[in-house]
Amino acid sequence: MDDLQYGTRNKRGDWAPNAHPQIAFFWNNPLDLTKWVKFLVAYVWPWNVFHMAVTLLYWRYLLPDWETMKTLSWGWALWLYAVNGVGIFLMYGAIEFFYYWKRRQGTRFKFNGKFPSEQPSDVFWFKSQNIDNFLKSYLYGIMMWTLVEVLMLWCFANHYVYWLNWSEHPYWLTFLLFMTPVIHEVNFFVIHRTIHIPILYKWIHSVHHNSVNPSPWSSLSMHPVETFLYHGVVWWHLILPSNPLIALFQLHMAGYGAINGHIGFDKLELTEDTALESHAYLHYLHHKYFEVNYGGDGLVPLDKWLGTWHDGSKEAQALMDARYARKVAKLNASKNS
Ligand SMILES: [Zn+2]
Ligand SMILES: [Zn+2]
Protein backbone atom coordinates (compact mmCIF):
# COMPACT_ATOMS: atom_id res chain seq x y z
CA MET A 1 0.00 0.00 0.00
CA ASP A 2 1.10 3.57 -0.56
CA ASP A 3 1.20 5.18 2.87
CA LEU A 4 1.66 8.66 1.37
CA GLN A 5 -1.95 8.52 0.21
CA TYR A 6 -2.93 8.43 3.88
CA GLY A 7 -0.31 10.61 5.51
CA THR A 8 3.01 12.42 5.25
CA ARG A 9 6.62 11.55 6.04
CA ASN A 10 9.11 14.09 7.41
CA LYS A 11 12.85 14.34 6.77
CA ARG A 12 13.62 11.97 9.64
CA GLY A 13 11.41 9.31 8.05
CA ASP A 14 8.62 9.56 10.65
CA TRP A 15 5.15 9.05 9.16
CA ALA A 16 2.00 10.79 10.46
CA PRO A 17 -1.61 10.22 9.37
CA ASN A 18 -3.56 12.99 7.58
CA ALA A 19 -6.77 12.09 9.38
CA HIS A 20 -6.63 13.00 13.04
CA PRO A 21 -8.13 10.65 15.61
CA GLN A 22 -11.58 11.74 16.82
CA ILE A 23 -13.35 11.21 20.13
CA ALA A 24 -16.35 8.83 19.96
CA PHE A 25 -18.94 10.46 17.66
CA PHE A 26 -21.88 10.31 20.13
CA TRP A 27 -20.43 13.06 22.33
CA ASN A 28 -21.23 15.43 19.44
CA ASN A 29 -23.91 13.61 17.37
CA PRO A 30 -25.79 11.18 19.61
CA LEU A 31 -28.68 10.66 17.16
CA ASP A 32 -26.81 9.75 13.98
CA LEU A 33 -27.93 6.17 13.28
CA THR A 34 -25.47 5.44 10.47
CA LYS A 35 -22.62 6.45 12.72
CA TRP A 36 -24.00 4.22 15.49
CA VAL A 37 -23.90 1.21 13.17
CA LYS A 38 -20.33 1.95 12.06
CA PHE A 39 -19.31 2.62 15.64
CA LEU A 40 -20.78 -0.64 16.97
CA VAL A 41 -19.07 -2.69 14.27
CA ALA A 42 -15.71 -1.09 15.08
CA TYR A 43 -16.48 -1.46 18.82
CA VAL A 44 -16.47 -5.24 18.60
CA TRP A 45 -14.55 -6.05 15.43
CA PRO A 46 -11.82 -7.16 15.23
CA TRP A 47 -10.05 -6.58 18.55
CA ASN A 48 -12.81 -7.35 21.05
CA VAL A 49 -13.92 -10.42 19.09
CA PHE A 50 -10.33 -11.59 19.33
CA HIS A 51 -10.20 -10.97 23.11
CA MET A 52 -13.51 -12.81 23.55
CA ALA A 53 -12.30 -15.77 21.47
CA VAL A 54 -9.17 -15.99 23.64
CA THR A 55 -11.31 -15.69 26.78
CA LEU A 56 -13.59 -18.54 25.66
CA LEU A 57 -10.54 -20.65 24.90
CA TYR A 58 -9.29 -20.10 28.46
CA TRP A 59 -12.76 -20.73 29.88
CA ARG A 60 -13.33 -23.99 28.02
CA TYR A 61 -9.85 -25.53 27.96
CA LEU A 62 -7.24 -23.72 30.02
CA LEU A 63 -8.63 -22.62 33.40
CA PRO A 64 -8.19 -25.12 36.22
CA ASP A 65 -11.46 -26.43 37.67
CA TRP A 66 -13.28 -24.26 40.21
CA GLU A 67 -12.71 -26.75 43.04
CA THR A 68 -8.90 -26.43 42.54
CA MET A 69 -9.12 -22.64 42.43
CA LYS A 70 -10.78 -22.53 45.86
CA THR A 71 -7.32 -22.94 47.39
CA LEU A 72 -4.40 -20.69 46.54
CA SER A 73 -1.46 -22.78 45.38
CA TRP A 74 1.68 -22.47 43.27
CA GLY A 75 0.58 -25.28 40.95
CA TRP A 76 -2.32 -23.60 39.22
CA ALA A 77 -0.81 -20.12 39.59
CA LEU A 78 2.29 -21.21 37.65
CA TRP A 79 0.09 -22.98 35.10
CA LEU A 80 -1.75 -19.71 34.43
CA TYR A 81 1.56 -17.82 34.27
CA ALA A 82 2.71 -20.28 31.59
CA VAL A 83 -0.59 -20.00 29.71
CA ASN A 84 -0.45 -16.18 29.71
CA GLY A 85 3.24 -16.25 28.80
CA VAL A 86 2.69 -18.54 25.81
CA GLY A 87 -0.39 -16.56 24.72
CA ILE A 88 1.54 -13.29 24.72
CA PHE A 89 4.51 -14.91 23.02
CA LEU A 90 2.26 -16.05 20.19
CA MET A 91 0.32 -12.81 19.76
CA TYR A 92 2.97 -10.14 20.43
CA GLY A 93 5.69 -12.37 19.00
CA ALA A 94 3.81 -12.77 15.71
CA ILE A 95 3.51 -9.00 15.23
CA GLU A 96 7.12 -8.48 16.29
CA PHE A 97 8.28 -11.25 13.94
CA PHE A 98 6.48 -10.10 10.79
CA TYR A 99 6.61 -6.32 11.18
CA TYR A 100 9.82 -5.69 13.19
CA TRP A 101 12.08 -8.61 12.41
CA LYS A 102 11.05 -9.57 8.87
CA ARG A 103 9.86 -5.98 8.29
CA ARG A 104 7.30 -7.13 5.78
CA GLN A 105 6.01 -3.59 5.20
CA GLY A 106 9.28 -1.74 5.82
CA THR A 107 8.48 1.62 7.40
CA ARG A 108 5.15 2.09 5.61
CA PHE A 109 2.64 3.56 8.11
CA LYS A 110 5.37 3.56 10.79
CA PHE A 111 5.16 6.58 13.10
CA ASN A 112 8.86 6.53 13.92
CA GLY A 113 11.15 5.98 10.93
CA LYS A 114 13.63 3.99 13.04
CA PHE A 115 13.30 0.48 14.48
CA PRO A 116 14.24 0.05 18.17
CA SER A 117 16.99 -2.42 17.24
CA GLU A 118 18.75 0.45 15.40
CA GLN A 119 18.86 2.58 18.55
CA PRO A 120 20.88 0.96 21.38
CA SER A 121 20.67 2.93 24.63
CA ASP A 122 22.06 2.79 28.17
CA VAL A 123 18.58 3.10 29.69
CA PHE A 124 17.85 -0.50 28.66
CA TRP A 125 19.11 -3.77 30.05
CA PHE A 126 21.87 -5.01 27.71
CA LYS A 127 21.46 -1.64 25.91
CA SER A 128 18.68 -3.25 23.89
CA GLN A 129 15.05 -2.09 23.99
CA ASN A 130 13.90 -5.46 22.63
CA ILE A 131 15.71 -7.63 25.19
CA ASP A 132 14.91 -5.23 28.05
CA ASN A 133 11.22 -4.96 27.19
CA PHE A 134 10.87 -8.70 26.56
CA LEU A 135 12.43 -9.62 29.92
CA LYS A 136 10.44 -7.00 31.85
CA SER A 137 7.23 -8.18 30.19
CA TYR A 138 7.81 -11.67 31.59
CA LEU A 139 9.38 -10.74 34.94
CA TYR A 140 7.00 -7.91 35.84
CA GLY A 141 4.13 -7.55 33.36
CA ILE A 142 2.82 -11.08 32.97
CA MET A 143 3.81 -12.00 36.53
CA MET A 144 1.57 -9.31 38.06
CA TRP A 145 -1.18 -9.93 35.50
CA THR A 146 -1.22 -13.58 36.64
CA LEU A 147 -1.25 -12.57 40.31
CA VAL A 148 -4.32 -10.40 39.70
CA GLU A 149 -5.93 -13.22 37.73
CA VAL A 150 -5.29 -15.80 40.45
CA LEU A 151 -6.75 -13.57 43.17
CA MET A 152 -9.79 -12.76 41.04
CA LEU A 153 -10.52 -16.43 40.22
CA TRP A 154 -9.95 -17.46 43.85
CA CYS A 155 -12.53 -14.86 45.00
CA PHE A 156 -15.09 -16.18 42.50
CA ALA A 157 -14.33 -19.84 43.28
CA ASN A 158 -15.04 -19.24 46.95
CA HIS A 159 -18.07 -17.03 46.26
CA TYR A 160 -16.50 -14.21 48.25
CA VAL A 161 -18.07 -11.91 45.61
CA TYR A 162 -21.30 -11.91 43.58
CA TRP A 163 -21.34 -14.49 40.79
CA LEU A 164 -24.39 -13.77 38.65
CA ASN A 165 -25.69 -16.41 36.23
CA TRP A 166 -26.38 -15.59 32.59
CA SER A 167 -29.77 -17.33 32.73
CA GLU A 168 -30.99 -15.22 35.65
CA HIS A 169 -29.39 -11.86 34.78
CA PRO A 170 -28.95 -11.78 30.98
CA TYR A 171 -29.66 -8.04 30.54
CA TRP A 172 -27.38 -6.76 33.28
CA LEU A 173 -24.53 -9.09 32.27
CA THR A 174 -24.86 -8.18 28.58
CA PHE A 175 -24.85 -4.50 29.53
CA LEU A 176 -21.78 -5.03 31.71
CA LEU A 177 -20.03 -6.90 28.90
CA PHE A 178 -20.63 -3.96 26.57
CA MET A 179 -19.35 -1.57 29.22
CA THR A 180 -15.97 -3.33 29.55
CA PRO A 181 -14.20 -0.96 27.11
CA VAL A 182 -15.65 2.01 29.03
CA ILE A 183 -14.45 0.59 32.34
CA HIS A 184 -11.06 -0.09 30.76
CA GLU A 185 -10.66 3.45 29.47
CA VAL A 186 -11.72 5.22 32.68
CA ASN A 187 -9.65 2.93 34.87
CA PHE A 188 -6.61 3.29 32.62
CA PHE A 189 -6.88 7.07 32.57
CA VAL A 190 -7.12 7.37 36.36
CA ILE A 191 -4.19 5.05 37.06
CA HIS A 192 -2.07 6.43 34.27
CA ARG A 193 -2.66 10.07 35.18
CA THR A 194 -1.81 9.27 38.81
CA ILE A 195 1.52 7.63 38.00
CA HIS A 196 2.46 10.71 35.99
CA ILE A 197 2.63 12.68 39.27
CA PRO A 198 6.39 13.42 39.35
CA ILE A 199 7.37 11.36 42.39
CA LEU A 200 5.38 8.31 41.20
CA TYR A 201 6.61 8.82 37.67
CA LYS A 202 10.21 8.63 38.75
CA TRP A 203 9.66 5.59 40.94
CA ILE A 204 7.18 3.61 38.84
CA HIS A 205 6.16 4.81 35.41
CA SER A 206 9.56 5.84 34.02
CA VAL A 207 10.29 2.14 33.39
CA HIS A 208 7.53 2.03 30.77
CA HIS A 209 8.47 5.41 29.30
CA ASN A 210 12.06 4.42 28.60
CA SER A 211 10.65 3.27 25.27
CA VAL A 212 10.17 6.55 23.42
CA ASN A 213 9.75 4.58 20.19
CA PRO A 214 7.47 1.78 21.44
CA SER A 215 7.24 -1.64 19.80
CA PRO A 216 5.16 -4.73 20.70
CA TRP A 217 7.40 -5.84 23.58
CA SER A 218 7.07 -2.37 25.16
CA SER A 219 3.38 -2.99 25.86
CA LEU A 220 3.74 -4.91 29.13
CA SER A 221 7.21 -3.68 30.01
CA MET A 222 6.18 -1.87 33.17
CA HIS A 223 7.22 -1.58 36.81
CA PRO A 224 5.52 -4.32 38.90
CA VAL A 225 3.39 -1.73 40.74
CA GLU A 226 2.14 -0.30 37.46
CA THR A 227 1.24 -3.63 35.94
CA PHE A 228 -0.51 -4.70 39.15
CA LEU A 229 -2.64 -1.52 39.10
CA TYR A 230 -3.22 -1.71 35.34
CA HIS A 231 -4.52 -5.29 35.42
CA GLY A 232 -6.39 -4.41 38.63
CA VAL A 233 -9.11 -3.08 36.30
CA VAL A 234 -10.58 -6.48 37.09
CA TRP A 235 -11.44 -5.42 40.69
CA TRP A 236 -14.43 -3.60 39.19
CA HIS A 237 -15.99 -7.04 38.69
CA LEU A 238 -15.53 -7.90 42.33
CA ILE A 239 -17.30 -4.69 43.40
CA LEU A 240 -20.06 -4.69 40.77
CA PRO A 241 -22.18 -7.87 40.64
CA SER A 242 -20.61 -9.70 37.69
CA ASN A 243 -19.54 -13.04 36.28
CA PRO A 244 -15.98 -14.45 36.06
CA LEU A 245 -16.21 -14.78 32.27
CA ILE A 246 -16.70 -11.02 31.95
CA ALA A 247 -13.96 -10.39 34.51
CA LEU A 248 -11.58 -12.58 32.51
CA PHE A 249 -12.54 -10.76 29.30
CA GLN A 250 -11.82 -7.44 31.05
CA LEU A 251 -8.42 -8.77 32.12
CA HIS A 252 -7.58 -9.91 28.59
CA MET A 253 -8.56 -6.53 27.19
CA ALA A 254 -5.83 -5.13 29.46
CA GLY A 255 -3.21 -7.88 29.00
CA TYR A 256 -3.58 -8.87 25.35
CA GLY A 257 -4.97 -5.43 24.44
CA ALA A 258 -1.95 -3.52 25.77
CA ILE A 259 -0.29 -4.07 22.41
CA ASN A 260 -2.66 -1.72 20.58
CA GLY A 261 -0.98 1.47 21.74
CA HIS A 262 2.49 0.07 21.10
CA ILE A 263 2.30 -1.46 17.63
CA GLY A 264 4.20 1.52 16.19
CA PHE A 265 2.38 1.33 12.85
CA ASP A 266 -0.92 3.05 12.03
CA LYS A 267 -1.96 0.10 9.85
CA LEU A 268 -0.65 -3.43 9.63
CA GLU A 269 -0.82 -4.48 6.00
CA LEU A 270 -2.36 -7.93 5.69
CA THR A 271 -2.59 -8.20 1.90
CA GLU A 272 -1.93 -5.89 -1.03
CA ASP A 273 -5.03 -3.81 -0.27
CA THR A 274 -6.32 -4.80 3.16
CA ALA A 275 -4.91 -3.57 6.44
CA LEU A 276 -5.65 -3.82 10.13
CA GLU A 277 -6.14 -0.52 11.99
CA SER A 278 -3.89 -0.50 15.04
CA HIS A 279 -5.46 2.45 16.96
CA ALA A 280 -1.89 3.16 18.11
CA TYR A 281 -1.43 6.81 17.18
CA LEU A 282 -2.73 8.54 20.32
CA HIS A 283 -0.66 6.38 22.66
CA TYR A 284 2.35 6.68 20.35
CA LEU A 285 2.06 10.47 20.81
CA HIS A 286 1.90 9.88 24.58
CA HIS A 287 5.25 8.07 24.43
CA LYS A 288 6.65 10.87 22.29
CA TYR A 289 5.37 13.88 24.27
CA PHE A 290 4.66 12.36 27.73
CA GLU A 291 2.13 14.94 29.01
CA VAL A 292 -0.72 14.22 26.57
CA ASN A 293 -3.20 11.40 25.89
CA TYR A 294 -3.31 9.68 29.26
CA GLY A 295 -6.41 7.73 28.22
CA GLY A 296 -7.41 5.50 25.33
CA ASP A 297 -8.93 6.46 22.01
CA GLY A 298 -11.66 8.86 23.09
CA LEU A 299 -14.50 6.49 23.95
CA VAL A 300 -14.71 8.42 27.23
CA PRO A 301 -12.73 11.51 26.18
CA LEU A 302 -11.26 12.46 29.55
CA ASP A 303 -8.19 13.93 27.83
CA LYS A 304 -10.40 16.17 25.73
CA TRP A 305 -12.33 17.36 28.78
CA LEU A 306 -9.18 17.94 30.83
CA GLY A 307 -7.21 19.64 28.04
CA THR A 308 -4.57 16.95 27.41
CA TRP A 309 -5.93 15.56 24.12
CA HIS A 310 -3.33 15.49 21.30
CA ASP A 311 -4.54 14.19 17.93
CA GLY A 312 -1.39 15.08 15.98
CA SER A 313 -2.85 18.32 14.57
CA LYS A 314 -1.08 21.69 14.58
CA GLU A 315 -3.77 23.08 16.92
CA ALA A 316 -3.18 20.31 19.45
CA GLN A 317 0.56 20.89 19.19
CA ALA A 318 0.10 24.62 19.86
CA LEU A 319 -2.07 23.88 22.90
CA MET A 320 0.56 21.50 24.24
CA ASP A 321 3.37 24.01 23.65
CA ALA A 322 1.37 26.74 25.44
CA ARG A 323 0.73 24.42 28.38
CA TYR A 324 4.43 23.60 28.56
CA ALA A 325 5.42 27.29 28.42
CA ARG A 326 3.00 28.07 31.28
CA LYS A 327 4.53 25.25 33.32
CA VAL A 328 8.08 26.52 32.76
CA ALA A 329 7.03 30.10 33.63
CA LYS A 330 5.41 28.87 36.85
CA LEU A 331 8.49 26.88 37.76
CA ASN A 332 10.79 29.87 37.12
CA ALA A 333 8.51 32.16 39.15
CA SER A 334 8.60 29.77 42.10
CA LYS A 335 12.41 29.52 41.84
CA ASN A 336 12.79 33.32 41.88
CA SER A 337 10.42 33.96 44.76
ZN1 LIG B 1 2.66 2.84 26.69
ZN1 LIG C 1 2.60 7.49 30.59
Coordinates of C-alpha atoms in Angstrom, one line a residue, residues 117-332:
S117 CA 17.0 -2.4 17.2
E118 CA 18.8 0.5 15.4
Q119 CA 18.9 2.6 18.5
P120 CA 20.9 1.0 21.4
S121 CA 20.7 2.9 24.6
D122 CA 22.1 2.8 28.2
V123 CA 18.6 3.1 29.7
F124 CA 17.9 -0.5 28.7
W125 CA 19.1 -3.8 30.1
F126 CA 21.9 -5.0 27.7
K127 CA 21.5 -1.6 25.9
S128 CA 18.7 -3.2 23.9
Q129 CA 15.1 -2.1 24.0
N130 CA 13.9 -5.5 22.6
I131 CA 15.7 -7.6 25.2
D132 CA 14.9 -5.2 28.0
N133 CA 11.2 -5.0 27.2
F134 CA 10.9 -8.7 26.6
L135 CA 12.4 -9.6 29.9
K136 CA 10.4 -7.0 31.8
S137 CA 7.2 -8.2 30.2
Y138 CA 7.8 -11.7 31.6
L139 CA 9.4 -10.7 34.9
Y140 CA 7.0 -7.9 35.8
G141 CA 4.1 -7.5 33.4
I142 CA 2.8 -11.1 33.0
M143 CA 3.8 -12.0 36.5
M144 CA 1.6 -9.3 38.1
W145 CA -1.2 -9.9 35.5
T146 CA -1.2 -13.6 36.6
L147 CA -1.2 -12.6 40.3
V148 CA -4.3 -10.4 39.7
E149 CA -5.9 -13.2 37.7
V150 CA -5.3 -15.8 40.4
L151 CA -6.7 -13.6 43.2
M152 CA -9.8 -12.8 41.0
L153 CA -10.5 -16.4 40.2
W154 CA -9.9 -17.5 43.8
C155 CA -12.5 -14.9 45.0
F156 CA -15.1 -16.2 42.5
A157 CA -14.3 -19.8 43.3
N158 CA -15.0 -19.2 47.0
H159 CA -18.1 -17.0 46.3
Y160 CA -16.5 -14.2 48.3
V161 CA -18.1 -11.9 45.6
Y162 CA -21.3 -11.9 43.6
W163 CA -21.3 -14.5 40.8
L164 CA -24.4 -13.8 38.7
N165 CA -25.7 -16.4 36.2
W166 CA -26.4 -15.6 32.6
S167 CA -29.8 -17.3 32.7
E168 CA -31.0 -15.2 35.6
H169 CA -29.4 -11.9 34.8
P170 CA -29.0 -11.8 31.0
Y171 CA -29.7 -8.0 30.5
W172 CA -27.4 -6.8 33.3
L173 CA -24.5 -9.1 32.3
T174 CA -24.9 -8.2 28.6
F175 CA -24.9 -4.5 29.5
L176 CA -21.8 -5.0 31.7
L177 CA -20.0 -6.9 28.9
F178 CA -20.6 -4.0 26.6
M179 CA -19.3 -1.6 29.2
T180 CA -16.0 -3.3 29.6
P181 CA -14.2 -1.0 27.1
V182 CA -15.7 2.0 29.0
I183 CA -14.4 0.6 32.3
H184 CA -11.1 -0.1 30.8
E185 CA -10.7 3.4 29.5
V186 CA -11.7 5.2 32.7
N187 CA -9.7 2.9 34.9
F188 CA -6.6 3.3 32.6
F189 CA -6.9 7.1 32.6
V190 CA -7.1 7.4 36.4
I191 CA -4.2 5.0 37.1
H192 CA -2.1 6.4 34.3
R193 CA -2.7 10.1 35.2
T194 CA -1.8 9.3 38.8
I195 CA 1.5 7.6 38.0
H196 CA 2.5 10.7 36.0
I197 CA 2.6 12.7 39.3
P198 CA 6.4 13.4 39.3
I199 CA 7.4 11.4 42.4
L200 CA 5.4 8.3 41.2
Y201 CA 6.6 8.8 37.7
K202 CA 10.2 8.6 38.7
W203 CA 9.7 5.6 40.9
I204 CA 7.2 3.6 38.8
H205 CA 6.2 4.8 35.4
S206 CA 9.6 5.8 34.0
V207 CA 10.3 2.1 33.4
H208 CA 7.5 2.0 30.8
H209 CA 8.5 5.4 29.3
N210 CA 12.1 4.4 28.6
S211 CA 10.6 3.3 25.3
V212 CA 10.2 6.5 23.4
N213 CA 9.8 4.6 20.2
P214 CA 7.5 1.8 21.4
S215 CA 7.2 -1.6 19.8
P216 CA 5.2 -4.7 20.7
W217 CA 7.4 -5.8 23.6
S218 CA 7.1 -2.4 25.2
S219 CA 3.4 -3.0 25.9
L220 CA 3.7 -4.9 29.1
S221 CA 7.2 -3.7 30.0
M222 CA 6.2 -1.9 33.2
H223 CA 7.2 -1.6 36.8
P224 CA 5.5 -4.3 38.9
V225 CA 3.4 -1.7 40.7
E226 CA 2.1 -0.3 37.5
T227 CA 1.2 -3.6 35.9
F228 CA -0.5 -4.7 39.2
L229 CA -2.6 -1.5 39.1
Y230 CA -3.2 -1.7 35.3
H231 CA -4.5 -5.3 35.4
G232 CA -6.4 -4.4 38.6
V233 CA -9.1 -3.1 36.3
V234 CA -10.6 -6.5 37.1
W235 CA -11.4 -5.4 40.7
W236 CA -14.4 -3.6 39.2
H237 CA -16.0 -7.0 38.7
L238 CA -15.5 -7.9 42.3
I239 CA -17.3 -4.7 43.4
L240 CA -20.1 -4.7 40.8
P241 CA -22.2 -7.9 40.6
S242 CA -20.6 -9.7 37.7
N243 CA -19.5 -13.0 36.3
P244 CA -16.0 -14.4 36.1
L245 CA -16.2 -14.8 32.3
I246 CA -16.7 -11.0 32.0
A247 CA -14.0 -10.4 34.5
L248 CA -11.6 -12.6 32.5
F249 CA -12.5 -10.8 29.3
Q250 CA -11.8 -7.4 31.0
L251 CA -8.4 -8.8 32.1
H252 CA -7.6 -9.9 28.6
M253 CA -8.6 -6.5 27.2
A254 CA -5.8 -5.1 29.5
G255 CA -3.2 -7.9 29.0
Y256 CA -3.6 -8.9 25.3
G257 CA -5.0 -5.4 24.4
A258 CA -1.9 -3.5 25.8
I259 CA -0.3 -4.1 22.4
N260 CA -2.7 -1.7 20.6
G261 CA -1.0 1.5 21.7
H262 CA 2.5 0.1 21.1
I263 CA 2.3 -1.5 17.6
G264 CA 4.2 1.5 16.2
F265 CA 2.4 1.3 12.8
D266 CA -0.9 3.0 12.0
K267 CA -2.0 0.1 9.9
L268 CA -0.7 -3.4 9.6
E269 CA -0.8 -4.5 6.0
L270 CA -2.4 -7.9 5.7
T271 CA -2.6 -8.2 1.9
E272 CA -1.9 -5.9 -1.0
D273 CA -5.0 -3.8 -0.3
T274 CA -6.3 -4.8 3.2
A275 CA -4.9 -3.6 6.4
L276 CA -5.7 -3.8 10.1
E277 CA -6.1 -0.5 12.0
S278 CA -3.9 -0.5 15.0
H279 CA -5.5 2.4 17.0
A280 CA -1.9 3.2 18.1
Y281 CA -1.4 6.8 17.2
L282 CA -2.7 8.5 20.3
H283 CA -0.7 6.4 22.7
Y284 CA 2.3 6.7 20.3
L285 CA 2.1 10.5 20.8
H286 CA 1.9 9.9 24.6
H287 CA 5.2 8.1 24.4
K288 CA 6.7 10.9 22.3
Y289 CA 5.4 13.9 24.3
F290 CA 4.7 12.4 27.7
E291 CA 2.1 14.9 29.0
V292 CA -0.7 14.2 26.6
N293 CA -3.2 11.4 25.9
Y294 CA -3.3 9.7 29.3
G295 CA -6.4 7.7 28.2
G296 CA -7.4 5.5 25.3
D297 CA -8.9 6.5 22.0
G298 CA -11.7 8.9 23.1
L299 CA -14.5 6.5 24.0
V300 CA -14.7 8.4 27.2
P301 CA -12.7 11.5 26.2
L302 CA -11.3 12.5 29.6
D303 CA -8.2 13.9 27.8
K304 CA -10.4 16.2 25.7
W305 CA -12.3 17.4 28.8
L306 CA -9.2 17.9 30.8
G307 CA -7.2 19.6 28.0
T308 CA -4.6 17.0 27.4
W309 CA -5.9 15.6 24.1
H310 CA -3.3 15.5 21.3
D311 CA -4.5 14.2 17.9
G312 CA -1.4 15.1 16.0
S313 CA -2.9 18.3 14.6
K314 CA -1.1 21.7 14.6
E315 CA -3.8 23.1 16.9
A316 CA -3.2 20.3 19.4
Q317 CA 0.6 20.9 19.2
A318 CA 0.1 24.6 19.9
L319 CA -2.1 23.9 22.9
M320 CA 0.6 21.5 24.2
D321 CA 3.4 24.0 23.7
A322 CA 1.4 26.7 25.4
R323 CA 0.7 24.4 28.4
Y324 CA 4.4 23.6 28.6
A325 CA 5.4 27.3 28.4
R326 CA 3.0 28.1 31.3
K327 CA 4.5 25.3 33.3
V328 CA 8.1 26.5 32.8
A329 CA 7.0 30.1 33.6
K330 CA 5.4 28.9 36.8
L331 CA 8.5 26.9 37.8
N332 CA 10.8 29.9 37.1

